[in-house]
Structure formats: C-alpha cells, structure tokens
PDB file of C-alpha atoms and ligand atoms in Angstrom:
ATOM      1  CA  UNK V  50      63.632 -34.188 -39.107  1.00 98.00           C
ATOM      2  CA  UNK V  51      65.662 -35.072 -42.146  1.00 98.00           C
ATOM      3  CA  UNK V  52      67.547 -38.360 -42.530  1.00 98.00           C
ATOM      4  CA  UNK V  53      70.759 -38.240 -44.573  1.00 98.00           C
ATOM      5  CA  UNK V  54      72.951 -41.177 -45.563  1.00 98.00           C
ATOM      6  CA  UNK V  55      75.465 -39.738 -48.029  1.00 98.00           C
ATOM      7  CA  UNK V  56      78.511 -37.775 -46.914  1.00 98.00           C
ATOM      8  CA  UNK V  57      78.249 -35.381 -49.858  1.00 98.00           C
ATOM      9  CA  UNK V  58      74.549 -34.617 -49.105  1.00 98.00           C
ATOM     10  CA  UNK V  59      75.439 -33.995 -45.471  1.00 98.00           C
ATOM     11  CA  UNK V  60      78.245 -31.621 -46.392  1.00 98.00           C
ATOM     12  CA  UNK V  61      76.067 -29.686 -48.827  1.00 98.00           C
ATOM     13  CA  UNK V  62      73.339 -29.236 -46.223  1.00 98.00           C
ATOM     14  CA  UNK V  63      75.879 -28.039 -43.585  1.00 98.00           C
ATOM     15  CA  UNK V  64      77.270 -25.542 -46.108  1.00 98.00           C
ATOM     16  CA  UNK V  65      73.771 -24.061 -46.525  1.00 98.00           C
ATOM     17  CA  UNK V  66      73.100 -23.935 -42.823  1.00 98.00           C
ATOM     18  CA  UNK V  67      76.424 -22.354 -42.021  1.00 98.00           C
ATOM     19  CA  UNK V  68      75.941 -19.792 -44.811  1.00 98.00           C
ATOM     20  CA  UNK V  69      72.686 -18.741 -43.104  1.00 98.00           C
ATOM     21  CA  UNK V  70      74.703 -17.915 -40.029  1.00 98.00           C
ATOM     22  CA  UNK V  71      73.273 -20.642 -37.828  1.00 98.00           C
ATOM     23  CA  UNK V  72      75.246 -22.286 -35.029  1.00 98.00           C
ATOM     24  CA  UNK V  73      75.686 -26.005 -35.547  1.00 98.00           C
ATOM     25  CA  UNK V  74      75.535 -28.530 -32.682  1.00 99.00           C
ATOM     26  CA  UNK V  75      76.500 -32.124 -33.057  1.00 99.00           C
ATOM     27  CA  UNK V  76      75.785 -35.369 -31.086  1.00 99.00           C
ATOM     28  CA  UNK V  77      77.630 -38.458 -32.277  1.00 99.00           C
ATOM     29  CA  UNK V  78      76.185 -41.819 -31.254  1.00 98.00           C
ATOM     30  CA  UNK V  79      76.102 -45.491 -32.122  1.00 98.00           C
ATOM     31  CA  UNK V  80      72.297 -45.535 -31.937  1.00 98.00           C
ATOM     32  CA  UNK V  81      69.865 -47.679 -29.985  1.00 98.00           C
ATOM     33  CA  UNK V  82      69.009 -44.455 -28.265  1.00 98.00           C
ATOM     34  CA  UNK V  83      68.122 -43.942 -24.598  1.00 98.00           C
ATOM     35  CA  UNK V  84      67.551 -40.958 -22.394  1.00 98.00           C
ATOM     36  CA  UNK V  85      71.319 -40.412 -22.002  1.00 98.00           C
ATOM     37  CA  UNK V  86      71.619 -39.764 -25.708  1.00 98.00           C
ATOM     38  CA  UNK V  87      68.582 -37.503 -25.602  1.00 98.00           C
ATOM     39  CA  UNK V  88      70.083 -35.451 -22.772  1.00 98.00           C
ATOM     40  CA  UNK V  89      73.028 -34.762 -25.120  1.00 98.00           C
ATOM     41  CA  UNK V  90      70.518 -33.492 -27.728  1.00 98.00           C
ATOM     42  CA  UNK V  91      68.871 -31.246 -25.146  1.00 98.00           C
ATOM     43  CA  UNK V  92      72.290 -29.778 -24.210  1.00 98.00           C
ATOM     44  CA  UNK V  93      73.173 -29.280 -27.913  1.00 98.00           C
ATOM     45  CA  UNK V  94      69.884 -27.562 -28.602  1.00 98.00           C
ATOM     46  CA  UNK V  95      70.651 -25.079 -25.793  1.00 98.00           C
ATOM     47  CA  UNK V  96      74.013 -24.267 -27.325  1.00 98.00           C
ATOM     48  CA  UNK V  97      73.181 -24.257 -31.058  1.00 98.00           C
ATOM     49  CA  UNK V  98      70.502 -23.337 -33.532  1.00 98.00           C
ATOM     50  CA  UNK V  99      70.637 -26.533 -35.540  1.00 98.00           C
ATOM     51  CA  UNK V 100      71.425 -30.012 -34.287  1.00 98.00           C
ATOM     52  CA  UNK V 101      72.849 -33.009 -36.169  1.00 99.00           C
ATOM     53  CA  UNK V 102      72.923 -36.434 -34.581  1.00 99.00           C
ATOM     54  CA  UNK V 103      74.918 -39.204 -36.208  1.00 99.00           C
ATOM     55  CA  UNK V 104      74.241 -42.872 -35.792  1.00 98.00           C
ATOM     56  CA  UNK V 105      77.164 -45.000 -36.835  1.00 98.00           C
ATOM     57  CA  UNK V 106      78.275 -48.307 -35.303  1.00 98.00           C
ATOM     58  CA  UNK V 107      81.920 -47.772 -35.959  1.00 98.00           C
ATOM     59  CA  UNK V 108      83.615 -51.095 -36.856  1.00 98.00           C
ATOM     60  CA  UNK V 109      87.188 -49.865 -36.253  1.00 98.00           C
ATOM     61  CA  UNK V 110      86.617 -49.147 -32.580  1.00 98.00           C
ATOM     62  CA  UNK V 111      85.565 -52.785 -31.809  1.00 98.00           C
ATOM     63  CA  UNK V 112      88.254 -55.377 -31.116  1.00 96.00           C
ATOM     64  CA  UNK V 113      88.273 -58.968 -32.339  1.00 95.00           C
ATOM     65  CA  UNK V 114      85.747 -60.906 -30.246  1.00 93.00           C
ATOM     66  CA  UNK V 115      83.838 -57.747 -29.202  1.00 96.00           C
ATOM     67  CA  UNK V 116      80.183 -57.116 -29.958  1.00 96.00           C
ATOM     68  CA  UNK V 117      80.253 -55.206 -33.300  1.00 97.00           C
ATOM     69  CA  UNK V 118      78.061 -57.711 -35.105  1.00 96.00           C
ATOM     70  CA  UNK V 119      75.465 -58.041 -32.356  1.00 96.00           C
ATOM     71  CA  UNK V 120      75.484 -54.419 -31.232  1.00 97.00           C
ATOM     72  CA  UNK V 121      71.748 -53.441 -30.973  1.00 97.00           C
ATOM     73  CA  UNK V 122      70.389 -51.518 -33.959  1.00 98.00           C
ATOM     74  CA  UNK V 123      66.868 -50.092 -34.504  1.00 98.00           C
ATOM     75  CA  UNK V 124      66.807 -47.160 -36.880  1.00 98.00           C
ATOM     76  CA  UNK V 125      63.067 -46.772 -36.886  1.00 98.00           C
ATOM     77  CA  UNK V 126      62.806 -46.416 -33.217  1.00 98.00           C
ATOM     78  CA  UNK V 127      65.919 -44.168 -33.134  1.00 98.00           C
ATOM     79  CA  UNK V 128      64.392 -41.899 -35.808  1.00 98.00           C
ATOM     80  CA  UNK V 129      61.262 -41.396 -33.755  1.00 98.00           C
ATOM     81  CA  UNK V 130      63.168 -40.669 -30.554  1.00 98.00           C
ATOM     82  CA  UNK V 131      65.631 -38.306 -32.244  1.00 98.00           C
ATOM     83  CA  UNK V 132      62.876 -36.367 -33.934  1.00 98.00           C
ATOM     84  CA  UNK V 133      60.874 -36.168 -30.677  1.00 98.00           C
ATOM     85  CA  UNK V 134      64.057 -34.855 -28.872  1.00 98.00           C
ATOM     86  CA  UNK V 135      64.471 -32.079 -31.412  1.00 98.00           C
ATOM     87  CA  UNK V 136      67.203 -33.343 -33.749  1.00 98.00           C
ATOM     88  CA  UNK V 137      67.132 -31.486 -37.056  1.00 98.00           C
ATOM     89  CA  UNK V 138      69.174 -33.992 -39.078  1.00 98.00           C
ATOM     90  CA  UNK V 139      69.945 -37.626 -38.412  1.00 98.00           C
ATOM     91  CA  UNK V 140      73.144 -38.598 -40.275  1.00 99.00           C
ATOM     92  CA  UNK V 141      73.457 -42.330 -40.810  1.00 99.00           C
ATOM     93  CA  UNK V 142      76.473 -42.940 -42.980  1.00 98.00           C
ATOM     94  CA  UNK V 143      77.253 -46.360 -44.458  1.00 98.00           C
ATOM     95  CA  UNK V 144      80.385 -48.275 -43.384  1.00 98.00           C
ATOM     96  CA  UNK V 145      81.497 -48.538 -47.050  1.00 98.00           C
ATOM     97  CA  UNK V 146      81.396 -44.795 -47.500  1.00 98.00           C
ATOM     98  CA  UNK V 147      83.152 -44.060 -44.196  1.00 98.00           C
ATOM     99  CA  UNK V 148      85.833 -46.651 -44.819  1.00 98.00           C
ATOM    100  CA  UNK V 149      86.154 -47.204 -48.565  1.00 98.00           C
ATOM    101  CA  UNK V 150      88.837 -49.569 -49.893  1.00 98.00           C
ATOM    102  CA  UNK V 151      92.169 -47.813 -49.716  1.00 98.00           C
ATOM    103  CA  UNK V 152      91.288 -46.105 -46.395  1.00 98.00           C
ATOM    104  CA  UNK V 153      94.601 -45.879 -44.457  1.00 98.00           C
ATOM    105  CA  UNK V 154      94.588 -42.738 -42.321  1.00 98.00           C
ATOM    106  CA  UNK V 155      94.048 -42.765 -38.568  1.00 98.00           C
ATOM    107  CA  UNK V 156      94.029 -40.238 -35.758  1.00 98.00           C
ATOM    108  CA  UNK V 157      95.754 -41.317 -32.544  1.00 98.00           C
ATOM    109  CA  UNK V 158      95.989 -39.633 -29.117  1.00 98.00           C
ATOM    110  CA  UNK V 159      98.894 -41.310 -27.317  1.00 98.00           C
ATOM    111  CA  UNK V 160      99.539 -41.966 -23.585  1.00 98.00           C
ATOM    112  CA  UNK V 161      96.143 -41.430 -21.977  1.00 98.00           C
ATOM    113  CA  UNK V 162      94.666 -43.941 -24.391  1.00 98.00           C
ATOM    114  CA  UNK V 163      96.871 -46.721 -22.904  1.00 98.00           C
ATOM    115  CA  UNK V 164      95.185 -46.431 -19.452  1.00 98.00           C
ATOM    116  CA  UNK V 165      91.833 -47.561 -18.047  1.00 98.00           C
ATOM    117  CA  UNK V 166      89.677 -48.965 -20.898  1.00 98.00           C
ATOM    118  CA  UNK V 167      92.540 -48.450 -23.350  1.00 98.00           C
ATOM    119  CA  UNK V 168      94.697 -50.960 -21.477  1.00 98.00           C
ATOM    120  CA  UNK V 169      92.067 -53.696 -22.104  1.00 98.00           C
ATOM    121  CA  UNK V 170      90.808 -52.541 -25.546  1.00 97.00           C
ATOM    122  CA  UNK V 171      93.895 -52.060 -27.693  1.00 97.00           C
ATOM    123  CA  UNK V 172      93.088 -49.932 -30.755  1.00 97.00           C
ATOM    124  CA  UNK V 173      89.662 -48.874 -29.362  1.00 98.00           C
ATOM    125  CA  UNK V 174      90.485 -45.196 -28.888  1.00 98.00           C
ATOM    126  CA  UNK V 175      92.282 -44.968 -32.205  1.00 98.00           C
ATOM    127  CA  UNK V 176      89.048 -46.097 -33.708  1.00 98.00           C
ATOM    128  CA  UNK V 177      87.050 -43.575 -31.702  1.00 98.00           C
ATOM    129  CA  UNK V 178      89.316 -40.610 -32.488  1.00 99.00           C
ATOM    130  CA  UNK V 179      89.481 -41.526 -36.156  1.00 99.00           C
ATOM    131  CA  UNK V 180      85.693 -41.700 -36.572  1.00 99.00           C
ATOM    132  CA  UNK V 181      85.056 -38.639 -34.437  1.00 99.00           C
ATOM    133  CA  UNK V 182      87.638 -36.631 -36.428  1.00 99.00           C
ATOM    134  CA  UNK V 183      85.964 -37.751 -39.676  1.00 99.00           C
ATOM    135  CA  UNK V 184      82.511 -36.818 -38.409  1.00 99.00           C
ATOM    136  CA  UNK V 185      83.719 -33.449 -37.168  1.00 99.00           C
ATOM    137  CA  UNK V 186      85.263 -32.798 -40.546  1.00 98.00           C
ATOM    138  CA  UNK V 187      82.007 -33.669 -42.304  1.00 98.00           C
ATOM    139  CA  UNK V 188      79.643 -31.754 -39.968  1.00 98.00           C
ATOM    140  CA  UNK V 189      82.013 -28.935 -38.955  1.00 98.00           C
ATOM    141  CA  UNK V 190      80.004 -28.164 -35.828  1.00 98.00           C
ATOM    142  CA  UNK V 191      80.473 -25.161 -33.503  1.00 98.00           C
ATOM    143  CA  UNK V 192      79.742 -27.383 -30.519  1.00 99.00           C
ATOM    144  CA  UNK V 193      79.718 -31.178 -29.940  1.00 99.00           C
ATOM    145  CA  UNK V 194      78.233 -32.936 -26.847  1.00 99.00           C
ATOM    146  CA  UNK V 195      79.648 -36.126 -25.350  1.00 99.00           C
ATOM    147  CA  UNK V 196      78.598 -38.066 -22.223  1.00 98.00           C
ATOM    148  CA  UNK V 197      80.567 -38.099 -19.040  1.00 98.00           C
ATOM    149  CA  UNK V 198      79.439 -41.749 -18.876  1.00 98.00           C
ATOM    150  CA  UNK V 199      82.399 -42.479 -21.247  1.00 98.00           C
ATOM    151  CA  UNK V 200      84.816 -40.306 -19.225  1.00 98.00           C
ATOM    152  CA  UNK V 201      88.039 -41.450 -20.880  1.00 98.00           C
ATOM    153  CA  UNK V 202      86.500 -40.958 -24.314  1.00 98.00           C
ATOM    154  CA  UNK V 203      85.467 -37.414 -23.392  1.00 98.00           C
ATOM    155  CA  UNK V 204      88.996 -36.691 -22.087  1.00 98.00           C
ATOM    156  CA  UNK V 205      90.616 -38.129 -25.238  1.00 98.00           C
ATOM    157  CA  UNK V 206      88.344 -36.241 -27.624  1.00 98.00           C
ATOM    158  CA  UNK V 207      88.997 -32.925 -25.797  1.00 98.00           C
ATOM    159  CA  UNK V 208      92.763 -33.639 -26.128  1.00 98.00           C
ATOM    160  CA  UNK V 209      92.423 -34.373 -29.861  1.00 98.00           C
ATOM    161  CA  UNK V 210      90.358 -31.228 -30.552  1.00 98.00           C
ATOM    162  CA  UNK V 211      92.787 -29.088 -28.657  1.00 98.00           C
ATOM    163  CA  UNK V 212      95.985 -30.664 -30.044  1.00 98.00           C
ATOM    164  CA  UNK V 213      94.752 -30.604 -33.648  1.00 98.00           C
ATOM    165  CA  UNK V 214      93.338 -26.993 -33.337  1.00 98.00           C
ATOM    166  CA  UNK V 215      89.940 -28.132 -34.489  1.00 98.00           C
ATOM    167  CA  UNK V 216      88.291 -25.041 -32.897  1.00 98.00           C
ATOM    168  CA  UNK V 217      85.203 -26.934 -31.755  1.00 98.00           C
ATOM    169  CA  UNK V 218      83.676 -26.551 -28.280  1.00 98.00           C
ATOM    170  CA  UNK V 219      83.487 -29.999 -26.658  1.00 98.00           C
ATOM    171  CA  UNK V 220      80.798 -30.258 -23.901  1.00 98.00           C
ATOM    172  CA  UNK V 221      80.650 -33.088 -21.325  1.00 98.00           C
ATOM    173  CA  UNK V 222      77.113 -33.981 -20.205  1.00 98.00           C
ATOM    174  CA  UNK V 223      76.341 -35.676 -16.885  1.00 98.00           C
ATOM    175  CA  UNK V 224      75.466 -39.368 -16.905  1.00 98.00           C
ATOM    176  CA  UNK V 225      71.754 -40.260 -17.044  1.00 98.00           C
ATOM    177  CA  UNK V 226      70.858 -43.172 -14.714  1.00 98.00           C
ATOM    178  CA  UNK V 227      68.000 -45.570 -14.200  1.00 98.00           C
ATOM    179  CA  UNK V 228      66.037 -45.030 -10.947  1.00 98.00           C
ATOM    180  CA  UNK V 229      68.250 -47.632  -9.170  1.00 98.00           C
ATOM    181  CA  UNK V 230      71.405 -45.843 -10.227  1.00 98.00           C
ATOM    182  CA  UNK V 231      72.546 -47.983 -13.182  1.00 98.00           C
ATOM    183  CA  UNK V 232      74.063 -45.757 -15.883  1.00 98.00           C
ATOM    184  CA  UNK V 233      71.941 -45.913 -18.983  1.00 98.00           C
ATOM    185  CA  UNK V 234      73.699 -47.745 -21.808  1.00 98.00           C
ATOM    186  CA  UNK V 235      72.656 -49.395 -25.048  1.00 96.00           C
ATOM    187  CA  UNK V 236      74.534 -52.494 -23.802  1.00 97.00           C
ATOM    188  CA  UNK V 237      72.230 -52.801 -20.772  1.00 98.00           C
ATOM    189  CA  UNK V 238      69.955 -54.644 -23.226  1.00 96.00           C
ATOM    190  CA  UNK V 239      72.353 -57.615 -23.165  1.00 97.00           C
ATOM    191  CA  UNK V 240      71.800 -58.222 -19.385  1.00 98.00           C
ATOM    192  CA  UNK V 241      69.620 -61.096 -18.138  1.00 98.00           C
ATOM    193  CA  UNK V 242      67.141 -60.243 -15.328  1.00 98.00           C
ATOM    194  CA  UNK V 243      69.621 -61.483 -12.684  1.00 98.00           C
ATOM    195  CA  UNK V 244      72.500 -59.568 -14.291  1.00 98.00           C
ATOM    196  CA  UNK V 245      70.398 -56.455 -14.520  1.00 98.00           C
ATOM    197  CA  UNK V 246      69.698 -56.642 -10.740  1.00 98.00           C
ATOM    198  CA  UNK V 247      73.384 -57.222 -10.046  1.00 98.00           C
ATOM    199  CA  UNK V 248      74.508 -54.379 -12.293  1.00 98.00           C
ATOM    200  CA  UNK V 249      73.615 -51.761  -9.697  1.00 98.00           C
ATOM    201  CA  UNK V 250      76.840 -52.839  -7.988  1.00 98.00           C
ATOM    202  CA  UNK V 251      78.840 -50.431 -10.133  1.00 98.00           C
ATOM    203  CA  UNK V 252      76.940 -47.387  -8.879  1.00 98.00           C
ATOM    204  CA  UNK V 253      76.901 -48.718  -5.314  1.00 98.00           C
ATOM    205  CA  UNK V 254      80.752 -49.135  -5.390  1.00 98.00           C
ATOM    206  CA  UNK V 255      81.126 -45.504  -6.605  1.00 98.00           C
ATOM    207  CA  UNK V 256      78.765 -44.342  -3.813  1.00 98.00           C
ATOM    208  CA  UNK V 257      80.727 -46.247  -1.178  1.00 98.00           C
ATOM    209  CA  UNK V 258      83.937 -44.674  -2.413  1.00 98.00           C
ATOM    210  CA  UNK V 259      82.407 -41.203  -2.396  1.00 98.00           C
ATOM    211  CA  UNK V 260      81.132 -41.662   1.141  1.00 98.00           C
ATOM    212  CA  UNK V 261      84.644 -42.783   2.270  1.00 98.00           C
ATOM    213  CA  UNK V 262      86.187 -39.706   0.624  1.00 98.00           C
ATOM    214  CA  UNK V 263      83.548 -37.461   2.227  1.00 97.00           C
ATOM    215  CA  UNK V 264      84.483 -38.872   5.599  1.00 98.00           C
ATOM    216  CA  UNK V 265      88.015 -37.615   5.039  1.00 98.00           C
ATOM    217  CA  UNK V 266      89.851 -40.560   3.448  1.00 98.00           C
ATOM    218  CA  UNK V 267      92.465 -39.454   0.932  1.00 98.00           C
ATOM    219  CA  UNK V 268      94.359 -42.707   0.351  1.00 98.00           C
ATOM    220  CA  UNK V 269      93.958 -43.794  -3.245  1.00 98.00           C
ATOM    221  CA  UNK V 270      94.620 -47.419  -2.287  1.00 98.00           C
ATOM    222  CA  UNK V 271      91.889 -47.341   0.397  1.00 98.00           C
ATOM    223  CA  UNK V 272      89.399 -45.941  -2.128  1.00 98.00           C
ATOM    224  CA  UNK V 273      90.285 -48.488  -4.808  1.00 98.00           C
ATOM    225  CA  UNK V 274      90.062 -51.204  -2.152  1.00 98.00           C
ATOM    226  CA  UNK V 275      86.543 -50.224  -1.051  1.00 98.00           C
ATOM    227  CA  UNK V 276      85.352 -50.217  -4.641  1.00 98.00           C
ATOM    228  CA  UNK V 277      86.869 -53.710  -5.205  1.00 98.00           C
ATOM    229  CA  UNK V 278      85.436 -55.064  -1.973  1.00 98.00           C
ATOM    230  CA  UNK V 279      81.975 -53.729  -2.735  1.00 98.00           C
ATOM    231  CA  UNK V 280      81.947 -55.237  -6.188  1.00 98.00           C
ATOM    232  CA  UNK V 281      83.368 -58.542  -4.938  1.00 98.00           C
ATOM    233  CA  UNK V 282      80.257 -58.935  -2.789  1.00 98.00           C
ATOM    234  CA  UNK V 283      78.248 -59.425  -5.948  1.00 98.00           C
ATOM    235  CA  UNK V 284      78.768 -63.046  -7.162  1.00 98.00           C
ATOM    236  CA  UNK V 285      77.662 -62.248 -10.790  1.00 98.00           C
ATOM    237  CA  UNK V 286      80.175 -59.374 -11.140  1.00 98.00           C
ATOM    238  CA  UNK V 287      83.787 -59.735 -12.335  1.00 98.00           C
ATOM    239  CA  UNK V 288      86.078 -56.703 -12.079  1.00 98.00           C
ATOM    240  CA  UNK V 289      88.132 -55.677 -15.117  1.00 98.00           C
ATOM    241  CA  UNK V 290      89.559 -52.576 -13.401  1.00 98.00           C
ATOM    242  CA  UNK V 291      88.904 -50.016 -10.662  1.00 98.00           C
ATOM    243  CA  UNK V 292      90.658 -46.739 -10.803  1.00 98.00           C
ATOM    244  CA  UNK V 293      91.002 -43.570  -8.699  1.00 98.00           C
ATOM    245  CA  UNK V 294      93.039 -41.438 -11.052  1.00 98.00           C
ATOM    246  CA  UNK V 295      93.918 -37.887 -12.084  1.00 98.00           C
ATOM    247  CA  UNK V 296      91.344 -36.623 -14.646  1.00 97.00           C
ATOM    248  CA  UNK V 297      94.100 -34.993 -16.747  1.00 96.00           C
ATOM    249  CA  UNK V 298      96.801 -37.710 -16.913  1.00 96.00           C
ATOM    250  CA  UNK V 299      94.681 -40.710 -15.956  1.00 98.00           C
ATOM    251  CA  UNK V 300      97.494 -41.828 -13.638  1.00 98.00           C
ATOM    252  CA  UNK V 301      96.469 -43.597 -10.412  1.00 98.00           C
ATOM    253  CA  UNK V 302      96.458 -41.165  -7.492  1.00 98.00           C
ATOM    254  CA  UNK V 303      97.834 -41.623  -4.016  1.00 98.00           C
ATOM    255  CA  UNK V 304      96.913 -39.455  -2.143  1.00 98.00           C
ATOM    256  CA  UNK V 305      93.760 -38.314  -3.892  1.00 98.00           C
ATOM    257  CA  UNK V 306      93.991 -34.663  -4.810  1.00 98.00           C
ATOM    258  CA  UNK V 307      93.065 -32.237  -7.624  1.00 98.00           C
ATOM    259  CA  UNK V 308      90.716 -33.313 -10.424  1.00 98.00           C
ATOM    260  CA  UNK V 309      89.828 -36.896  -9.479  1.00 98.00           C
ATOM    261  CA  UNK V 310      88.121 -39.580 -11.676  1.00 98.00           C
ATOM    262  CA  UNK V 311      86.813 -42.754 -10.016  1.00 98.00           C
ATOM    263  CA  UNK V 312      86.202 -45.260 -12.773  1.00 98.00           C
ATOM    264  CA  UNK V 313      85.149 -48.905 -13.067  1.00 98.00           C
ATOM    265  CA  UNK V 314      84.833 -51.582 -15.736  1.00 98.00           C
ATOM    266  CA  UNK V 315      82.938 -54.668 -14.614  1.00 98.00           C
ATOM    267  CA  UNK V 316      81.652 -57.760 -16.414  1.00 98.00           C
ATOM    268  CA  UNK V 317      78.181 -59.073 -15.671  1.00 98.00           C
ATOM    269  CA  UNK V 318      78.322 -62.405 -17.457  1.00 97.00           C
ATOM    270  CA  UNK V 319      79.567 -61.555 -21.016  1.00 96.00           C
ATOM    271  CA  UNK V 320      78.516 -57.917 -20.762  1.00 98.00           C
ATOM    272  CA  UNK V 321      81.117 -55.324 -19.919  1.00 98.00           C
ATOM    273  CA  UNK V 322      79.747 -52.223 -18.209  1.00 98.00           C
ATOM    274  CA  UNK V 323      81.606 -49.018 -17.248  1.00 98.00           C
ATOM    275  CA  UNK V 324      80.698 -46.243 -14.869  1.00 98.00           C
ATOM    276  CA  UNK V 325      82.511 -43.347 -13.165  1.00 98.00           C
ATOM    277  CA  UNK V 326      82.215 -40.219 -11.082  1.00 98.00           C
ATOM    278  CA  UNK V 327      84.279 -37.038 -11.105  1.00 98.00           C
ATOM    279  CA  UNK V 328      85.052 -34.433  -8.517  1.00 97.00           C
ATOM    280  CA  UNK V 329      87.746 -31.989  -7.358  1.00 98.00           C
ATOM    281  CA  UNK V 330      89.650 -32.245  -4.104  1.00 97.00           C
TER     282      UNK V 330
HETATM  283  P1  AMP W 203      77.135 -44.434 -27.675  1.00 67.81           P
HETATM  284  O1  AMP W 203      75.962 -44.535 -28.571  1.00 67.81           O
HETATM  285  O2  AMP W 203      77.074 -45.441 -26.567  1.00 67.81           O
HETATM  286  O3  AMP W 203      78.434 -44.446 -28.415  1.00 67.81           O
HETATM  287  O4  AMP W 203      77.086 -43.023 -26.921  1.00 67.81           O
HETATM  288  C1  AMP W 203      76.923 -41.869 -27.617  1.00 67.81           C
HETATM  289  C2  AMP W 203      77.116 -40.690 -26.690  1.00 67.81           C
HETATM  290  O5  AMP W 203      76.162 -40.744 -25.646  1.00 67.81           O
HETATM  291  C3  AMP W 203      78.460 -40.703 -26.014  1.00 67.81           C
HETATM  292  O6  AMP W 203      78.972 -39.323 -25.925  1.00 67.81           O
HETATM  293  C4  AMP W 203      78.148 -41.259 -24.664  1.00 67.81           C
HETATM  294  O7  AMP W 203      79.093 -40.838 -23.661  1.00 67.81           O
HETATM  295  C5  AMP W 203      76.790 -40.680 -24.406  1.00 67.81           C
HETATM  296  N1  AMP W 203      76.104 -41.472 -23.402  1.00 67.81           N
HETATM  297  C6  AMP W 203      75.984 -42.840 -23.344  1.00 67.81           C
HETATM  298  N2  AMP W 203      75.312 -43.188 -22.230  1.00 67.81           N
HETATM  299  C7  AMP W 203      74.993 -42.070 -21.574  1.00 67.81           C
HETATM  300  C8  AMP W 203      74.334 -41.765 -20.307  1.00 67.81           C
HETATM  301  N3  AMP W 203      73.805 -42.738 -19.572  1.00 67.81           N
HETATM  302  N4  AMP W 203      74.165 -40.483 -19.952  1.00 67.81           N
HETATM  303  C9  AMP W 203      74.737 -39.500 -20.714  1.00 67.81           C
HETATM  304  N5  AMP W 203      75.362 -39.682 -21.881  1.00 67.81           N
HETATM  305  C10 AMP W 203      75.505 -40.944 -22.315  1.00 67.81           C
END
C-alpha cells in the first residue's frame, strides 16, 4: 500500500491508473479506523479494481466548541489496518494544502442540510460537501462508498453528486455494530466505562420503534414517543433529537409511509452519538 500526502502526487497517480483502464473506488474517512470503515473498503474492492482511502480530519466541518482538536488520530495503526483491508493508496492530505490561504469556495446543499444533525450543527454539512467535492475532484473515482451510519451525510452527498452531475456512483454501506448493538464510531473512544454501557440505549430505542412498527403502528408521533421514552430510561443519556422522517425530504412523517428513516442523536456525557435505521413502508 502506498501512502500519499501531496495533492499533485495523488492526481498524477490517478491519471496513470485511469489510463490503464482500471476502475477507481474511493472511501473517504477521518481515520481512527474501525471495522465500519473496513467494511466500506470491502464494498469498494468488490466494485472497483483499485481503491483509494483518504484520511483527513476536516476542520471546516467542526463547529466552534466541537472536538476537532481532540479527534482521535493514529496514522500508524490506520496504515496497518487499511493495508490489511486491501486499500491500494492511503491519501492523507495536509490541512494547509486542502485549505491554503485565499481559499473561499464552498459547496452547499440547501434544505435537507437544515434538518436532523444540520439543525444542531450549523455549517457542518457545508464543510462535509465542500471537502467531499474536493476529494472527488482529486481522486475522480468511478464509485465512492459511504456508511449508512451517517444517514443524512449519505443522503446529502447523493444529492450533491446528482445535482452537480458528478457522474460518480455513490454506494451506501450498512452500519457495522459492536456485539451489543452499539454502532461502531471513532467517537466511542471518548466514552467512560459507564457511558459505554449506557450507549446501547440508542440501538435499543431503534429496536423498540421497529417492534412497534412491526406490530402495525403507523403514527409518527407514537414512534418518536417510544424512542424518547426508551432513551429517557437511561439516566446517563440526554436526547438531542429523535426523528421518524421521510428519507428523501427528511421531513417528519405522520403517518409513517414510503421510505422511512428513524434517526437519533444522543449525548452520553460530553460525547454525542448518532444512530439510525431505514426501511420502506
Ligand atoms: P468517519 O471517519 O467517521 O468520517 O467515517 C468515514 C466513513 O465511514 C463514513 O462514510 C461513515 O458513514 C462510515 N462509517 C462510520 N462508522 C461506520 C459504521 N459503524 N459502519 C459502517 N460505516 C461507518
């Protein structure tokens, strides 16, 4: 596996690979890799001949007071895991090269970015779409894989790629979970032992909601209520939002019908965790 830091080196290598007729797959990440990231690599390998993973903790998607400075970083460990998973090139650009002085261009998807996480993290999705657009312009992949774990991000990226005619296949990959159901996340590292035990409440709330829907319930309010009530039973958990919305518009549904997204954002102490599930009714 090759490690590349400079944007021009990355572009030159992609030129060579594309000239040889190979299909390029791409997995963007912020590093501190876990099995969720590696499942994206596996998916990309099945859909492409050559896989690039990027590791870039993107400063412009973090708000003031968020965890940019303390976001976990471990490039040595990440290199080993990425190589083991079958990544061909690890692209690790520097912040100064991605955002040189004079940088003033941003990519913004409007509307759906104001809902769910976007309502609580102003500017977050503008940072995400801008960096993803830049990375897609550098790598020019045929296919890029994103986790369903970050459901709104996946929906926003699909919108951007379609609206801007980028001609890249965007694939959503199912969420990898710990044995007790907690969605894998680099941020799980922040949790104390007690918070880690309590964190399973997100998955349990989604399960309760799914069971209610399976039993025939179609009221959006009832489903949002059961998720709230379940989470409120856990004293260490503090709800930021619960949502039962349409997967296209991200508008709250009542009754539940069509493509449904159940989504949660919950604080365990200082750590904000998200989780979701998707289905069609
Ligand atoms: P991150 O490094 O957190 O920015 O995530 C990089 C990519 O990995 C994003 O597309 C995430 O949605 C995806 N991802 C994160 N956690 C998981 C997980 N538990 N299962 C599957 N994909 C994930």
